mmCIF file of C-alpha atoms in Angstrom:
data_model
loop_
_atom_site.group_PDB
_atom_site.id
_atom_site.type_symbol
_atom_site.label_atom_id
_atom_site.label_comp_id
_atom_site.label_asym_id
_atom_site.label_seq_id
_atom_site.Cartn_x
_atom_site.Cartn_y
_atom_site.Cartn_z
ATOM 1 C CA UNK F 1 -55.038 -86.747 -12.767
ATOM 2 C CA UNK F 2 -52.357 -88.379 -14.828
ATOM 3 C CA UNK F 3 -50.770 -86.127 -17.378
ATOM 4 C CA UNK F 4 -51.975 -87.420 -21.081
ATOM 5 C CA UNK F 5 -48.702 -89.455 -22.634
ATOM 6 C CA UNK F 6 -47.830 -87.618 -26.142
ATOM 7 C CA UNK F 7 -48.920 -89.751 -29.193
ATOM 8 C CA UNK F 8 -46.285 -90.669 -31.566
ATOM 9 C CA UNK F 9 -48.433 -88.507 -34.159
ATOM 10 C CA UNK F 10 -48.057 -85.734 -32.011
ATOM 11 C CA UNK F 11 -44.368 -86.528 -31.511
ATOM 12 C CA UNK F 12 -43.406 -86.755 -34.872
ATOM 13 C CA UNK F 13 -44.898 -83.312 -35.365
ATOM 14 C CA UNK F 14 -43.008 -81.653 -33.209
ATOM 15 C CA UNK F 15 -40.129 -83.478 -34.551
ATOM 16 C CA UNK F 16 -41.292 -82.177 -37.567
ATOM 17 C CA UNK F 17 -41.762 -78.086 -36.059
ATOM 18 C CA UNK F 18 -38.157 -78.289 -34.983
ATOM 19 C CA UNK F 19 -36.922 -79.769 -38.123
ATOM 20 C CA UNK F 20 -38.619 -76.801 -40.159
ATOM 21 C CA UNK F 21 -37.464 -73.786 -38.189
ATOM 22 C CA UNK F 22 -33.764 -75.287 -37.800
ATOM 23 C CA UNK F 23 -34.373 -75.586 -41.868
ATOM 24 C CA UNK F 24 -35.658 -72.216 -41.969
ATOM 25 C CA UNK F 25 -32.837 -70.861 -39.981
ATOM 26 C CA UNK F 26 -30.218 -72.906 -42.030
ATOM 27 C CA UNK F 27 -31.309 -71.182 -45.054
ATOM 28 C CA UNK F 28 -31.371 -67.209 -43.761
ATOM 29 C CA UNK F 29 -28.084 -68.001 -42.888
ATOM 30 C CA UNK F 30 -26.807 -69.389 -45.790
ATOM 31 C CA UNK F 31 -28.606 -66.670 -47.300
ATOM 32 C CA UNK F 32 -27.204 -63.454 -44.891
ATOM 33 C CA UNK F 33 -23.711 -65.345 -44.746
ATOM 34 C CA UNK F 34 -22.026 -61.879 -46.106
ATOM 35 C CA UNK F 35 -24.054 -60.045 -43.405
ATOM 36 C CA UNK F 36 -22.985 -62.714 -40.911
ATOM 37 C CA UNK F 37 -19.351 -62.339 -41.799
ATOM 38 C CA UNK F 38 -19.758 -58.333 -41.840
ATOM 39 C CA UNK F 39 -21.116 -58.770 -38.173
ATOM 40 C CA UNK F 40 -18.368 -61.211 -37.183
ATOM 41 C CA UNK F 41 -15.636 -58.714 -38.226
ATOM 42 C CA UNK F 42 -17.533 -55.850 -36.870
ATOM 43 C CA UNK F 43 -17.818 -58.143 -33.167
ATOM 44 C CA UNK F 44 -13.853 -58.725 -33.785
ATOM 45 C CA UNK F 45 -13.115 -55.336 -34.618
ATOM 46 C CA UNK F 46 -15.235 -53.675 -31.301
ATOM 47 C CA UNK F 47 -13.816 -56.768 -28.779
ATOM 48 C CA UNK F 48 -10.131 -55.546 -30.146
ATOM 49 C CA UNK F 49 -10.987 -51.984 -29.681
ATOM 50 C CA UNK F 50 -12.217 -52.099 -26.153
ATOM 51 C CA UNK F 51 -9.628 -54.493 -25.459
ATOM 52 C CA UNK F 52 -6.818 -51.744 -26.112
ATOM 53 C CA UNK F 53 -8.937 -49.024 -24.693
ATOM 54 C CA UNK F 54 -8.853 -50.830 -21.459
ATOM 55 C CA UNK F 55 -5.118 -51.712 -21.589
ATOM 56 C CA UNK F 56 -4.834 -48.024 -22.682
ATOM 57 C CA UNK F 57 -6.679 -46.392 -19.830
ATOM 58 C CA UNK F 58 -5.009 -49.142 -16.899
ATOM 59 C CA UNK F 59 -1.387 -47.314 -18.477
ATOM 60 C CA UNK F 60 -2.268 -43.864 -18.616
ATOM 61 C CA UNK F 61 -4.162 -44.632 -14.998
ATOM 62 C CA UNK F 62 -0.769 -45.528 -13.846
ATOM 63 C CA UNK F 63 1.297 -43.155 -15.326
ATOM 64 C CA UNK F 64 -1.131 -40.484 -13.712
ATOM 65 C CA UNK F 65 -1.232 -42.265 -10.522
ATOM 66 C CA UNK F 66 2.940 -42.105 -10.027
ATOM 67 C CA UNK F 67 2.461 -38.545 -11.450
ATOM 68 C CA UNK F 68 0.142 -37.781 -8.314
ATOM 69 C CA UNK F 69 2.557 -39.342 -6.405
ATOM 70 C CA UNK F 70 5.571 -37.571 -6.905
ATOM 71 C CA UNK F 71 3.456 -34.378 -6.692
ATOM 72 C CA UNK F 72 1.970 -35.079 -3.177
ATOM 73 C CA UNK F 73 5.456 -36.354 -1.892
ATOM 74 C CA UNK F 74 6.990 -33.493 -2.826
ATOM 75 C CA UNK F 75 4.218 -31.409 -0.797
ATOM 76 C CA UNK F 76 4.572 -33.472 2.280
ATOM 77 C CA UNK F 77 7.947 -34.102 2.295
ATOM 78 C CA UNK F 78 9.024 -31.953 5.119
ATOM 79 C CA UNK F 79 6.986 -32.352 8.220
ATOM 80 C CA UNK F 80 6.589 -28.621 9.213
ATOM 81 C CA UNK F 81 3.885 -26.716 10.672
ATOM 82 C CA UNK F 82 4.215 -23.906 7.569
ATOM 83 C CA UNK F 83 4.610 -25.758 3.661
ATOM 84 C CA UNK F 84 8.280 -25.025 2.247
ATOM 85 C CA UNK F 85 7.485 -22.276 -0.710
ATOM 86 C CA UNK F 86 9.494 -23.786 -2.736
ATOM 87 C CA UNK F 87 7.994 -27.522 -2.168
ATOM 88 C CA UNK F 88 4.803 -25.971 -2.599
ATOM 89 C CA UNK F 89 5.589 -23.984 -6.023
ATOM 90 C CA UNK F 90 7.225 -27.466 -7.082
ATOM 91 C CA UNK F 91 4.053 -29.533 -6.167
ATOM 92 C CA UNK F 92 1.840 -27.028 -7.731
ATOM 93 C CA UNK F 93 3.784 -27.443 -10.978
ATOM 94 C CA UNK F 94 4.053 -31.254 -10.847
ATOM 95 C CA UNK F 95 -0.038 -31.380 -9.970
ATOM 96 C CA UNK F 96 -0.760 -28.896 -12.978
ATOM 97 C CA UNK F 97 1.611 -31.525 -15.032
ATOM 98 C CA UNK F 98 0.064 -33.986 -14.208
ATOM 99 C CA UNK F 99 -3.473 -32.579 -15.399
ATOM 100 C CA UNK F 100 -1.800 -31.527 -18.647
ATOM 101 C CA UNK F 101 -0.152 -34.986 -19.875
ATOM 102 C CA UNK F 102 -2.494 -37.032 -18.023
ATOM 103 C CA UNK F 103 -5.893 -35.439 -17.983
ATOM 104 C CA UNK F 104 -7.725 -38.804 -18.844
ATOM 105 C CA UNK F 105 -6.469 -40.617 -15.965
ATOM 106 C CA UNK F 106 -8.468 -41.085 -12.441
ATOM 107 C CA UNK F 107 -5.690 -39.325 -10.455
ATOM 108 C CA UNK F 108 -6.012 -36.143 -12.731
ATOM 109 C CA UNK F 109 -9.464 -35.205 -11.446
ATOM 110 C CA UNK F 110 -7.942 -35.388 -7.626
ATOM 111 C CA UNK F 111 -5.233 -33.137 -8.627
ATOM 112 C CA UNK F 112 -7.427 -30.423 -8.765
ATOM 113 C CA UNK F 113 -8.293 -29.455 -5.026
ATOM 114 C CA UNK F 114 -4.778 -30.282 -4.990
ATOM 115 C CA UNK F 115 -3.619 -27.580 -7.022
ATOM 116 C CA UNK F 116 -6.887 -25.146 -5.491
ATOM 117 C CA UNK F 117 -5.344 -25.889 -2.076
ATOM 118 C CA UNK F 118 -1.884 -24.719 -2.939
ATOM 119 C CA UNK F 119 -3.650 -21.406 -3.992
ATOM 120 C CA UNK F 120 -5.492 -21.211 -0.678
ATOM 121 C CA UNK F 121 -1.631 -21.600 1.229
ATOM 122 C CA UNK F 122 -0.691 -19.209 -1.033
ATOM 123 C CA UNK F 123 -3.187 -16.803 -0.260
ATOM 124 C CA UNK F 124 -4.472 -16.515 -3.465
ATOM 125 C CA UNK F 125 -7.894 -17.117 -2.681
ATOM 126 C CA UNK F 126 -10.017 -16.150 -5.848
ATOM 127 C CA UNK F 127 -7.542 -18.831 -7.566
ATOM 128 C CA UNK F 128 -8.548 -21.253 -4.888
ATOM 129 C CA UNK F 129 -12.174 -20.468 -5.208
ATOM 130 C CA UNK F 130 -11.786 -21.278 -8.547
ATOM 131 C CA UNK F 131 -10.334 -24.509 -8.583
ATOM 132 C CA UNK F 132 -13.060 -25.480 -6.176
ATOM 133 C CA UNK F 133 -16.062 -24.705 -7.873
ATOM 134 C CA UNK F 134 -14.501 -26.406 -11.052
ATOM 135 C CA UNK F 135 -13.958 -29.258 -8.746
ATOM 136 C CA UNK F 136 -17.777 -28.731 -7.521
ATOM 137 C CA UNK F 137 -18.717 -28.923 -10.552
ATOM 138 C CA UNK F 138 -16.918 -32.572 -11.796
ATOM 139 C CA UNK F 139 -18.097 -34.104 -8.621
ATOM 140 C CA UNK F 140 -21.826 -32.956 -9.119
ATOM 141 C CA UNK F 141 -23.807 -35.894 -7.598
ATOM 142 C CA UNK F 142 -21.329 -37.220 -5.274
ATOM 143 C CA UNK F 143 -22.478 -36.225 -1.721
ATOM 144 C CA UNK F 144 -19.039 -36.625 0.496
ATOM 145 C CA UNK F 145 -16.929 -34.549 -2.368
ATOM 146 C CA UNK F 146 -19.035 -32.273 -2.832
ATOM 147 C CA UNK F 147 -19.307 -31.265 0.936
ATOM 148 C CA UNK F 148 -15.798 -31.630 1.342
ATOM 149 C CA UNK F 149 -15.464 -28.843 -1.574
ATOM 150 C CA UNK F 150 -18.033 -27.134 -0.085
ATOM 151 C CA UNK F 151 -16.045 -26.671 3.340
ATOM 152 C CA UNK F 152 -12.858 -25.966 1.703
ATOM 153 C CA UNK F 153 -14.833 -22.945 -0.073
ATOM 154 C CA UNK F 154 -16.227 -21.997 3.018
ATOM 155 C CA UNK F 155 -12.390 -21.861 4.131
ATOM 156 C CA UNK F 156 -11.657 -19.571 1.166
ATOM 157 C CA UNK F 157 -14.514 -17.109 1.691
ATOM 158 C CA UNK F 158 -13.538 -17.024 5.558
ATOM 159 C CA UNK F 159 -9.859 -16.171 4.535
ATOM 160 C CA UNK F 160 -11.135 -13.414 1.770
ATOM 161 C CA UNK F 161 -13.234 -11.705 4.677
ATOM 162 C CA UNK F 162 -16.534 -12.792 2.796
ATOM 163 C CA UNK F 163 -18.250 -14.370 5.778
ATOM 164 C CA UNK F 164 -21.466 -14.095 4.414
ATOM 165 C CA UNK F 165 -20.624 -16.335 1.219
ATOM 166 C CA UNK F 166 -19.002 -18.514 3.527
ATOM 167 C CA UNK F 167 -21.847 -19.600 5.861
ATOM 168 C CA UNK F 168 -24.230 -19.283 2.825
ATOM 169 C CA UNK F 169 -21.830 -22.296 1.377
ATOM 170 C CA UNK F 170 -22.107 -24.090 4.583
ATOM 171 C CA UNK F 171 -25.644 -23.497 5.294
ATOM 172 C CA UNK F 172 -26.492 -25.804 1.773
ATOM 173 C CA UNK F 173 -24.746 -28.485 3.015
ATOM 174 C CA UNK F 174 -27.399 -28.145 6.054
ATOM 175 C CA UNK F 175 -29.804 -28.390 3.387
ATOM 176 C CA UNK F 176 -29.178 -32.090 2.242
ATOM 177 C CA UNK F 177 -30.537 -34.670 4.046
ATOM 178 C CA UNK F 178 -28.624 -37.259 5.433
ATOM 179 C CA UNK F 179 -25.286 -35.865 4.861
ATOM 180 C CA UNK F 180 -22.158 -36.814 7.408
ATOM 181 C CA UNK F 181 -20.815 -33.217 6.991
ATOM 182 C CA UNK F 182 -23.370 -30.972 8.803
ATOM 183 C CA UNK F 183 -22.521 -31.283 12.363
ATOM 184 C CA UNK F 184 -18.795 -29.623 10.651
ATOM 185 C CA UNK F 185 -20.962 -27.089 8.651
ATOM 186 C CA UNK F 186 -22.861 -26.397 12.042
ATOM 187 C CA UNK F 187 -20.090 -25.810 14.029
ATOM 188 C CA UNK F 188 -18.077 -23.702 11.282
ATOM 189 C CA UNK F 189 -21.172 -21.390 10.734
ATOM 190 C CA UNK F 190 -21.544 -21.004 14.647
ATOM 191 C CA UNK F 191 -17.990 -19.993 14.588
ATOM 192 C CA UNK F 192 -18.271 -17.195 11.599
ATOM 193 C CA UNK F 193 -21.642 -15.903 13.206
ATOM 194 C CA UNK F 194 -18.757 -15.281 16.402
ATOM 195 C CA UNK F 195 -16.234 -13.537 13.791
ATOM 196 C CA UNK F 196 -18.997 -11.627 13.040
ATOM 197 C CA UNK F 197 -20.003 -10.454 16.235
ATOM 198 C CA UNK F 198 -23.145 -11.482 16.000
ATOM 199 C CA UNK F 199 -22.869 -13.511 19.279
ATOM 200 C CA UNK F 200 -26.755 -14.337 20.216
ATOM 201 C CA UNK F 201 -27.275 -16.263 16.296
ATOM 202 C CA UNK F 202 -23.879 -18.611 17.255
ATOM 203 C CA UNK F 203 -25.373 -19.463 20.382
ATOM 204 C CA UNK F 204 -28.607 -19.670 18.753
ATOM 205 C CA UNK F 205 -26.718 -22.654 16.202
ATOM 206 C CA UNK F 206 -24.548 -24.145 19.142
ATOM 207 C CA UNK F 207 -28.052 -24.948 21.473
ATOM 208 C CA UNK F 208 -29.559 -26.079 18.438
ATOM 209 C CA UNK F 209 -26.473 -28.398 17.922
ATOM 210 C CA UNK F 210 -26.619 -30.174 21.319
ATOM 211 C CA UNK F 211 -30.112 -30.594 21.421
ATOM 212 C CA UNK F 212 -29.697 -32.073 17.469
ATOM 213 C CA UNK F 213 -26.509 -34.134 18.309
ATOM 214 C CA UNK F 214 -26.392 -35.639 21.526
ATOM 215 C CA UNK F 215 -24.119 -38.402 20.493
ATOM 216 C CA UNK F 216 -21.368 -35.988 18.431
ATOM 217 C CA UNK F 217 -17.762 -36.065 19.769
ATOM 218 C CA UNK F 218 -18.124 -32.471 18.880
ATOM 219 C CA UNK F 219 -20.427 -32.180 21.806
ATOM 220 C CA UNK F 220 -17.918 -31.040 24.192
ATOM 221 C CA UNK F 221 -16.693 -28.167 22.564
ATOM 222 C CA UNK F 222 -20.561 -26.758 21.299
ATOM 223 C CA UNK F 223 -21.025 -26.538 25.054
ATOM 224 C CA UNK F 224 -17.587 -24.626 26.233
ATOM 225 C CA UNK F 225 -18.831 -22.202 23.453
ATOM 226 C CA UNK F 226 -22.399 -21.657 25.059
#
């Protein structure tokens, strides 16, 4: 069926209708023109705002990121088995700095571990542990830190003599599913189970690793521990 053609009546109406609310929204205008103008200084005023909160952050991102720098260089600058104490007490210092005088920038949240690491060289391990679980804490929600904290907790605990907090880290990373991490946890808890001479549970975890992760490069060395 043909569609109806519009009359010029009906035209004009609509003319009309569009003519009356562009009227209508003339006049509020006119009328809320203070309000308008408040509005338009208060748009200016945010746009300028975020504007130098953004060129803000991007320089105190960059200060803290050539902060982190110097820090980690300073760590790693001598390729030695063992850390040079006196790089390390440096780094430490620069990392704690840079937390300090740049606490808003990305790199400052990274220089935590940092610092909690130092502390675990040191062999000041309830320092370490810490630093970690503050770490834990700022990372809540992010899967792959929050293992990786996890582990390096597990490390203190191991070094402290606490085996039984340190598998009882690892063991809720085997709790979440879908998490890269546990065939490490697996592995680390089989290991502590050995420290702790309780030899049938690691094998118990290393069978129960091969038969779970047929595919794992770790495979090799689960079965030379069986």
């Amino acid at each position: 069926m043909a569609k109806k053609k519009s009359t010029r009546k009906e035209l004009l109406k609509t003319e009309d209708e569009f003519l009356t609310i562009s009227a209508r929204a003339i006049n509020y205008f006119n009328a809320h023109l203070n309000q308008f103008k408040f509005i338009g200084v208060a748009v200016v005023v945010i746009i300028v705002a975020y504007i130098a909160v953004h060129f803000y952050m991007r320089s105190i991102n960059k200060k803290g990121q050539n902060a982190y720098n110097e820090a980690y260089y300073t760590l790693t600058q001598k390729a030695e088995p063992d850390l040079d104490p006196q790089n390390l007490q440096k780094s430490e210092a620069l990392f704690q700095k840079l937390r300090d005088e740049y606490g808003m920038s990305k790199a400052a949240r990274l220089a935590l571990p940092q610092i909690a690491f130092m502390k675990f060289v040191d062999k000041k391990y309830d320092e370490a542990i810490a630093l970690y679980r503050e770490f834990l804490d700022e990372v809540s929600g992010n899967t792959e830190y929050e293992s990786l904290t996890r582990l390096a907790l597990a490390a203190c605990y191991e070094a402290k003599g606490d085996l039984n907090a340190a598998m009882e880290t690892l063991n809720s990373i085997l709790k979440q599913p879908e998490n890269s991490f546990k065939e490490s946890a697996m592995l680390s808890i089989a290991r502590l189970y050995r420290l702790d001479h309780k030899d049938e549970k690691s094998k118990e975890i290393l069978k129960e690793f091969v038969e779970k992760y047929p595919t794992s490069p770790f495979l090799p060395m689960a079965k030379a521990r069986l």
